[in-house]
mmCIF file of C-alpha atoms in Angstrom:
data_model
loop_
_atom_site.group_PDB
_atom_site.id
_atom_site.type_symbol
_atom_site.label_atom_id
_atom_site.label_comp_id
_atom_site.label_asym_id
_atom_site.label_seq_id
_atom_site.Cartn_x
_atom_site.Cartn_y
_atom_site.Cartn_z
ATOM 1 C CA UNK A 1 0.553 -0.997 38.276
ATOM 2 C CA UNK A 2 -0.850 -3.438 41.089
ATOM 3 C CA UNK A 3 -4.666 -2.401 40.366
ATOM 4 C CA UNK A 4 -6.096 -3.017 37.136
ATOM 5 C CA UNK A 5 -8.239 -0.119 35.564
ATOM 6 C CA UNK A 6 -6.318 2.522 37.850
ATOM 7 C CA UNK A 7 -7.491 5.948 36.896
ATOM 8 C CA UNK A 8 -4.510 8.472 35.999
ATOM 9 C CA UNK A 9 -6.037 12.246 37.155
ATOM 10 C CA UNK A 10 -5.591 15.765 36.367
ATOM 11 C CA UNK A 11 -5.233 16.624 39.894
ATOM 12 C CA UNK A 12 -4.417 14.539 43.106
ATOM 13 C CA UNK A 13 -7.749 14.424 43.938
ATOM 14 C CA UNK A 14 -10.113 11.273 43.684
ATOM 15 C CA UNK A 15 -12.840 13.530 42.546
ATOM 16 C CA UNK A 16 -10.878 15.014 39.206
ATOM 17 C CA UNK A 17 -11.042 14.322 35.884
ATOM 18 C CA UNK A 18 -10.057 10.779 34.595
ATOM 19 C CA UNK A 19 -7.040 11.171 32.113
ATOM 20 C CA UNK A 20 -6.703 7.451 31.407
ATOM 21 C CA UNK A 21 -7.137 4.044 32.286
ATOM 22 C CA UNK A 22 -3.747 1.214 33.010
ATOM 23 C CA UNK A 23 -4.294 -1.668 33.599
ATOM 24 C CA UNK A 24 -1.778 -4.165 36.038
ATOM 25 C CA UNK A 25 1.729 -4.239 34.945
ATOM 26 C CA UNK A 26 1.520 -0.778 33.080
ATOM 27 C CA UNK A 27 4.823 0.979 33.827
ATOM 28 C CA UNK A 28 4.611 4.886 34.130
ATOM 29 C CA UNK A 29 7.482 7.571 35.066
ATOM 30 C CA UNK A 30 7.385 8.869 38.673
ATOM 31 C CA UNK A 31 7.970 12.584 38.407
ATOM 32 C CA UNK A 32 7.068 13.743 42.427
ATOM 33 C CA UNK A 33 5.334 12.560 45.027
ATOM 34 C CA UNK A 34 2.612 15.139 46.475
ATOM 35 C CA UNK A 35 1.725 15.909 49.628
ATOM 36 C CA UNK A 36 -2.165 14.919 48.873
ATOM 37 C CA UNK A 37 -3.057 11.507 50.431
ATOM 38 C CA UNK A 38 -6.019 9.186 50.795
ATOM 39 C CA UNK A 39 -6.507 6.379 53.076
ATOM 40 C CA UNK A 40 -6.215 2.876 51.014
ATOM 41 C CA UNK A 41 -6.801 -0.485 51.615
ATOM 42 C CA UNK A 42 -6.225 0.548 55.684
ATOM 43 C CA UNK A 43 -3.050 2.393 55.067
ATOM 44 C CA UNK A 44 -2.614 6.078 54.304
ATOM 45 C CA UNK A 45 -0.670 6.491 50.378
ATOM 46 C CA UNK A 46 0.527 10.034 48.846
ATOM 47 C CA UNK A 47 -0.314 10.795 45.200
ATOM 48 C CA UNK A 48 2.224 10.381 42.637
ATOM 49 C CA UNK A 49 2.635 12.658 39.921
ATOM 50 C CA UNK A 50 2.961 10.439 36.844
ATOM 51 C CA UNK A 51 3.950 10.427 32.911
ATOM 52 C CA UNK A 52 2.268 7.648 31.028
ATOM 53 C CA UNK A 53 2.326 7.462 27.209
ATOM 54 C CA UNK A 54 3.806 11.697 27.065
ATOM 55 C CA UNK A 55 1.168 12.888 29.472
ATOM 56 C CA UNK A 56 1.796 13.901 33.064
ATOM 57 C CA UNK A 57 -1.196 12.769 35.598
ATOM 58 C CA UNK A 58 -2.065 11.974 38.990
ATOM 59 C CA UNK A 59 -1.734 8.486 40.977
ATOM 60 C CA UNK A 60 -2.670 6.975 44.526
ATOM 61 C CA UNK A 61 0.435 5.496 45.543
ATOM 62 C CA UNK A 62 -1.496 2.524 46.916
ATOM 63 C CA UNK A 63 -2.527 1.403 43.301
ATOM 64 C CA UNK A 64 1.400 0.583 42.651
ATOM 65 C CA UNK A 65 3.435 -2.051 42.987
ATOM 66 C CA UNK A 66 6.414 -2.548 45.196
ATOM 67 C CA UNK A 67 8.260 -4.818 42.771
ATOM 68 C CA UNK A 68 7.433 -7.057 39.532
ATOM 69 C CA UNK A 69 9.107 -10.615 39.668
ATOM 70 C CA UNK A 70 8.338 -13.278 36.773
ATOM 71 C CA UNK A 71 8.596 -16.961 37.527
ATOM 72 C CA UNK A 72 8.593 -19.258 34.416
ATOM 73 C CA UNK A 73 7.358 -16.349 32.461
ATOM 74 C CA UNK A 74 4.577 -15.266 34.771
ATOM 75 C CA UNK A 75 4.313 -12.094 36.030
ATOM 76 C CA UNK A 76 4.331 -11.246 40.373
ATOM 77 C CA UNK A 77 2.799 -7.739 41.560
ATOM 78 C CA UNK A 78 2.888 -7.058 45.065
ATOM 79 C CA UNK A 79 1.667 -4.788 47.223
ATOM 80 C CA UNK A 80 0.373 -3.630 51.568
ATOM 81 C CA UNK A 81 -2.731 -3.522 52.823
ATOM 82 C CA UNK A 82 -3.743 -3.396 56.722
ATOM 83 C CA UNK A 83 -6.933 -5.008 57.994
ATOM 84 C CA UNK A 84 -6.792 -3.241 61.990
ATOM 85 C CA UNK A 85 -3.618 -3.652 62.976
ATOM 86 C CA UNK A 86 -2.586 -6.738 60.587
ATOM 87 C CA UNK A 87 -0.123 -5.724 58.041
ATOM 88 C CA UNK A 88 -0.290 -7.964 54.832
ATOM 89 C CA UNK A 89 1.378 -8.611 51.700
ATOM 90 C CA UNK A 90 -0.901 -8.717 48.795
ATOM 91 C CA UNK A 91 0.345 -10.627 45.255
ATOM 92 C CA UNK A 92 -1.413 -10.637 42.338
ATOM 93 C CA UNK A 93 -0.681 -12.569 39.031
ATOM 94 C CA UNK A 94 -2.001 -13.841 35.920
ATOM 95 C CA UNK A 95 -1.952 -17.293 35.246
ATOM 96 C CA UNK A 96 -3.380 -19.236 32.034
ATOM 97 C CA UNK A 97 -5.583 -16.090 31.267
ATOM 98 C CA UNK A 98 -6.652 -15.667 34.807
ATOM 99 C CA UNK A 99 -6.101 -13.592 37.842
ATOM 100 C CA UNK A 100 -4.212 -15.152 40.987
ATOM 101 C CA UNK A 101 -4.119 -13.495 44.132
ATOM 102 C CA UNK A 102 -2.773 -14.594 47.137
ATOM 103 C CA UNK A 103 -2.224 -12.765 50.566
ATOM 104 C CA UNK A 104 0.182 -13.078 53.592
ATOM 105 C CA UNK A 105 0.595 -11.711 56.567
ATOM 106 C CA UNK A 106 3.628 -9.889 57.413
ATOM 107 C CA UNK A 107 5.628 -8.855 60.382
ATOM 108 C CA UNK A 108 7.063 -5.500 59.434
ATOM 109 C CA UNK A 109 7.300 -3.529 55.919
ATOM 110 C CA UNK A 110 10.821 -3.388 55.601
ATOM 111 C CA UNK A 111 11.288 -6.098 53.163
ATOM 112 C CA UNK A 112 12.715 -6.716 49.313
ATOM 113 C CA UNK A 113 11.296 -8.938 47.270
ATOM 114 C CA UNK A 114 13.442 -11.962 45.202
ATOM 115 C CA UNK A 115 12.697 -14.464 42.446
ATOM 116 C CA UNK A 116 15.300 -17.848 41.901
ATOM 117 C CA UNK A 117 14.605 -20.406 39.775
ATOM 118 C CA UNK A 118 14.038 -24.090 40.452
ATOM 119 C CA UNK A 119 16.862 -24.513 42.520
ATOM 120 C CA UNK A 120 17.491 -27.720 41.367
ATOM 121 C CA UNK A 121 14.033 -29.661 42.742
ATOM 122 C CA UNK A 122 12.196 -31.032 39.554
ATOM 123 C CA UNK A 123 8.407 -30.310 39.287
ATOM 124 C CA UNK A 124 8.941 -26.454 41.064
ATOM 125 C CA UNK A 125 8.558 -23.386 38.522
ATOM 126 C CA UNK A 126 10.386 -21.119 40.784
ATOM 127 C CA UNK A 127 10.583 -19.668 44.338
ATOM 128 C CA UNK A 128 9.506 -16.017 45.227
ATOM 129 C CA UNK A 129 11.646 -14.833 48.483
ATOM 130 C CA UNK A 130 9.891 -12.386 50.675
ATOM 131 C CA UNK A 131 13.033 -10.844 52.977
ATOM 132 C CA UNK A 132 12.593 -9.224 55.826
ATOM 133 C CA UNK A 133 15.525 -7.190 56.343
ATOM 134 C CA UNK A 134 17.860 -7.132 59.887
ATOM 135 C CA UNK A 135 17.050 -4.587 62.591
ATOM 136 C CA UNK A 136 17.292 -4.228 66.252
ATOM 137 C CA UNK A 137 13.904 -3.508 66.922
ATOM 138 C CA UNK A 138 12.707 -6.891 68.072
ATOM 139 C CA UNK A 139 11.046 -7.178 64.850
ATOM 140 C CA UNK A 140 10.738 -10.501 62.839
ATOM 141 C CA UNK A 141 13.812 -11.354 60.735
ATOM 142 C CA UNK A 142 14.299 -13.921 58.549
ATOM 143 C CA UNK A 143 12.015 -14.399 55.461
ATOM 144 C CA UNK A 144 8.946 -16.525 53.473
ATOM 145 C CA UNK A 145 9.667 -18.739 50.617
ATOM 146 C CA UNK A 146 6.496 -18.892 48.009
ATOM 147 C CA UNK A 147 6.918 -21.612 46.176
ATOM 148 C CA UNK A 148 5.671 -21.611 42.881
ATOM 149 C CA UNK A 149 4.049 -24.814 41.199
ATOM 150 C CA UNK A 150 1.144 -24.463 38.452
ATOM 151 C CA UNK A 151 0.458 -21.102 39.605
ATOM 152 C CA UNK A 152 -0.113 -21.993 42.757
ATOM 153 C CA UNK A 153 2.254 -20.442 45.722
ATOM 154 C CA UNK A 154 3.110 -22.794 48.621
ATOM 155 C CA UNK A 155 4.043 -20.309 51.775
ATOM 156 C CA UNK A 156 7.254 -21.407 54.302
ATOM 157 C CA UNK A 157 8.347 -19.241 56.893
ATOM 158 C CA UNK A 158 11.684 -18.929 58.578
ATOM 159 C CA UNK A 159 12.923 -17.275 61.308
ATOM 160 C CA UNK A 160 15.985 -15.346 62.624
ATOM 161 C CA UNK A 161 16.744 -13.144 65.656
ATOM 162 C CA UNK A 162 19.875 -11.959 67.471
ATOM 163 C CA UNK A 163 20.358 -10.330 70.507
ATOM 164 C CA UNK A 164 22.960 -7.726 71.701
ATOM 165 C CA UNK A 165 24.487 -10.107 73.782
ATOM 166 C CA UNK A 166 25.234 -12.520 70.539
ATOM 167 C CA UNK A 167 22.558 -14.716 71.701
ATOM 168 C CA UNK A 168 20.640 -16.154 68.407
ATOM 169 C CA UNK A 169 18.436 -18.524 66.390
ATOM 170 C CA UNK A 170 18.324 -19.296 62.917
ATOM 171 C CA UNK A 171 16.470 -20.864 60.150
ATOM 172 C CA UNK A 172 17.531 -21.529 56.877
ATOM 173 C CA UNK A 173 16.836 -24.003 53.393
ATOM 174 C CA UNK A 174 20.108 -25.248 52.079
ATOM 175 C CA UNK A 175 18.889 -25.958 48.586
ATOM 176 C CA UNK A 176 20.271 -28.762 46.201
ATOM 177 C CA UNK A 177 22.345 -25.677 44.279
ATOM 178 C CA UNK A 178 23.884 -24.279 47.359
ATOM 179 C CA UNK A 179 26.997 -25.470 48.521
ATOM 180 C CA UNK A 180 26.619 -28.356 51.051
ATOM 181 C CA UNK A 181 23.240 -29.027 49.367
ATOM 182 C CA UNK A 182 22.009 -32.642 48.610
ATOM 183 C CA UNK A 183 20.692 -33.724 45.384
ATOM 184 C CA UNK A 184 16.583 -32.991 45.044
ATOM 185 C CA UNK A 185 15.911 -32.666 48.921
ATOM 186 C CA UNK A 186 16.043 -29.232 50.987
ATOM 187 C CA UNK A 187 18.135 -29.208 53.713
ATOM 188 C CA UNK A 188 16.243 -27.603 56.547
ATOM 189 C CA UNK A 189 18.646 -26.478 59.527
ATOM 190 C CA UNK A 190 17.450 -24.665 62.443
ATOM 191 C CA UNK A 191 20.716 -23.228 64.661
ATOM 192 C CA UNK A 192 20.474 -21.972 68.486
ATOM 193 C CA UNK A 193 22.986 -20.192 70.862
ATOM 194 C CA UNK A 194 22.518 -18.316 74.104
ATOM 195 C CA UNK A 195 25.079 -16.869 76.518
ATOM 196 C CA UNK A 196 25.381 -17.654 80.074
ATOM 197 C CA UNK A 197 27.589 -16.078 82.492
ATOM 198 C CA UNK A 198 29.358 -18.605 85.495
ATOM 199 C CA UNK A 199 32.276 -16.179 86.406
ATOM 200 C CA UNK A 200 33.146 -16.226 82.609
ATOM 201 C CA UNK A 201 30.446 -16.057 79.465
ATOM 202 C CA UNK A 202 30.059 -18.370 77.218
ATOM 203 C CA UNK A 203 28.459 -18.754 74.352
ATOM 204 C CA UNK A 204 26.171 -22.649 73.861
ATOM 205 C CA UNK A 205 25.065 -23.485 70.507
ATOM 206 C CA UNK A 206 23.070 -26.113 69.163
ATOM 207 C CA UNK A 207 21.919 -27.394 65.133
ATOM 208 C CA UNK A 208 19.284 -29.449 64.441
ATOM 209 C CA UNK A 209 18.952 -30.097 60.786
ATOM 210 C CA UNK A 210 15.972 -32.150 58.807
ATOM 211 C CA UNK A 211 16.126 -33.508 54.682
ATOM 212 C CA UNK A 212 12.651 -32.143 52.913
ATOM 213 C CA UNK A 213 11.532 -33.228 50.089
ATOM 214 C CA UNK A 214 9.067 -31.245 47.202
ATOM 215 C CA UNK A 215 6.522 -33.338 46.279
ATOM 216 C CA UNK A 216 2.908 -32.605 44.359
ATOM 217 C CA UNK A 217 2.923 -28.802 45.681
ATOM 218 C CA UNK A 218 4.427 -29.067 49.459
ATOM 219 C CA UNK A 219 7.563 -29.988 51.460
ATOM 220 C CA UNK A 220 7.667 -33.597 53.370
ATOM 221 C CA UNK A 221 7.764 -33.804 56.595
ATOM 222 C CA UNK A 222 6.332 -31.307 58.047
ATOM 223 C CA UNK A 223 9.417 -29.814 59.526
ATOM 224 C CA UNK A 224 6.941 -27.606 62.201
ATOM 225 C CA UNK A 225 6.252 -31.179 63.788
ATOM 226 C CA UNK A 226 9.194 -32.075 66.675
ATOM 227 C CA UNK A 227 10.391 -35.920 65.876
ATOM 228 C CA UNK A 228 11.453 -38.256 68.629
ATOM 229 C CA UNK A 229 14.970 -38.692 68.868
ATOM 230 C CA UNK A 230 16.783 -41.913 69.238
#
């Protein structure tokens, strides 16, 4: 469960008879989805026929969630809402005895969710990977790195996007694990290439890279910022 206190029904109705009470991180079995729905948190979620504990009930799909992650031994719930036409990711944890919740906006739905440890930067519990996955749609690609420090997430967003005509930019942390990586810094490296045509195409590409460092809950520099060259 994302929602604490969620009310398992007799029917899929939000009017019937309250079966039981879970609270967030209760697992249930999914037996069916209905075709009864009710509008939640801006977004329109089917019921769920359930089992919890032997006995078969009723669930808004909107009171799940999408994936459970644990960082350092803390538990990550996650789950959509939509405020207008804003689509964002909502996470909810708890963290010394109380509740965390955080929420990002997103570009698209069609993400997976990751947890990775350290990565071998001191003073980081762990790193939650939101990734959006590929599509030709013109949608955003790429993904956001939370990183986790004293229950507190720190939010980094990359980019990707490629064209039909191989044209593409890229963003990506080389971490100090990763092969090429450099001992407790985070490689940042931002790649570019477009195609021009002067009788025959050809492809121009350019890399730009930038060492980060983590440091009391935040990356140094700011690698948004565009440094003089010399």
């Amino acid at each position: 469960m994302f929602g604490d206190n969620v009310k398992s029904r007799s029917q899929p109705k939000i009017d019937s008879e309250v079966l039981d009470l879970l609270k967030m991180g209760d697992a249930v079995e999914i037996i069916e989805t209905t075709d009864s729905t009710e509008r939640y948190n801006g977004l329109e979620s089917p019921f769920y026929k359930v089992n919890y504990k032997g006995v078969n009930g009723y669930i808004l799909g909107g009171l799940f969630s999408l994936s459970r992650q644990t960082i350092d031994g803390t538990n990550y719930f996650f789950n959509f809402s939509k405020e207008n036409e804003a689509l964002f990711l909502n996470i909810r944890s708890i963290y010394l005895g109380s509740l965390r919740e955080e929420k990002i906006p997103l570009s698209n739905s069609d993400i997976s969710i990751e947890a990775y440890g350290s990565r071998g930067l001191h003073n980081l519990d762990g790193i939650l990977y939101v990734n959006y996955h590929p599509n030709y749609d013109g949608d955003q690609s790429g993904g956001i790195y939370l990183f986790v420090f004293e229950g507190t997430l720190s939010k980094y967003e990359l980019s990707q996007f490629q064209d039909e005509d191989a044209s593409y930019y890229m963003e990506k942390f080389i971490f100090p694990d990763e092969e090429g990586g450099f001992p407790e810094k985070i490689i940042f490296k931002k790649e570019q290439a477009y195609t021009y045509i002067t009788g025959t195409q050809w492809l121009r590409e350019y890399v730009e890279t930038c060492l980060l460092s983590w440091d009391l809950g935040s990356l140094t520099p700011n690698f948004r910022e565009k440094f003089p060259y010399h």
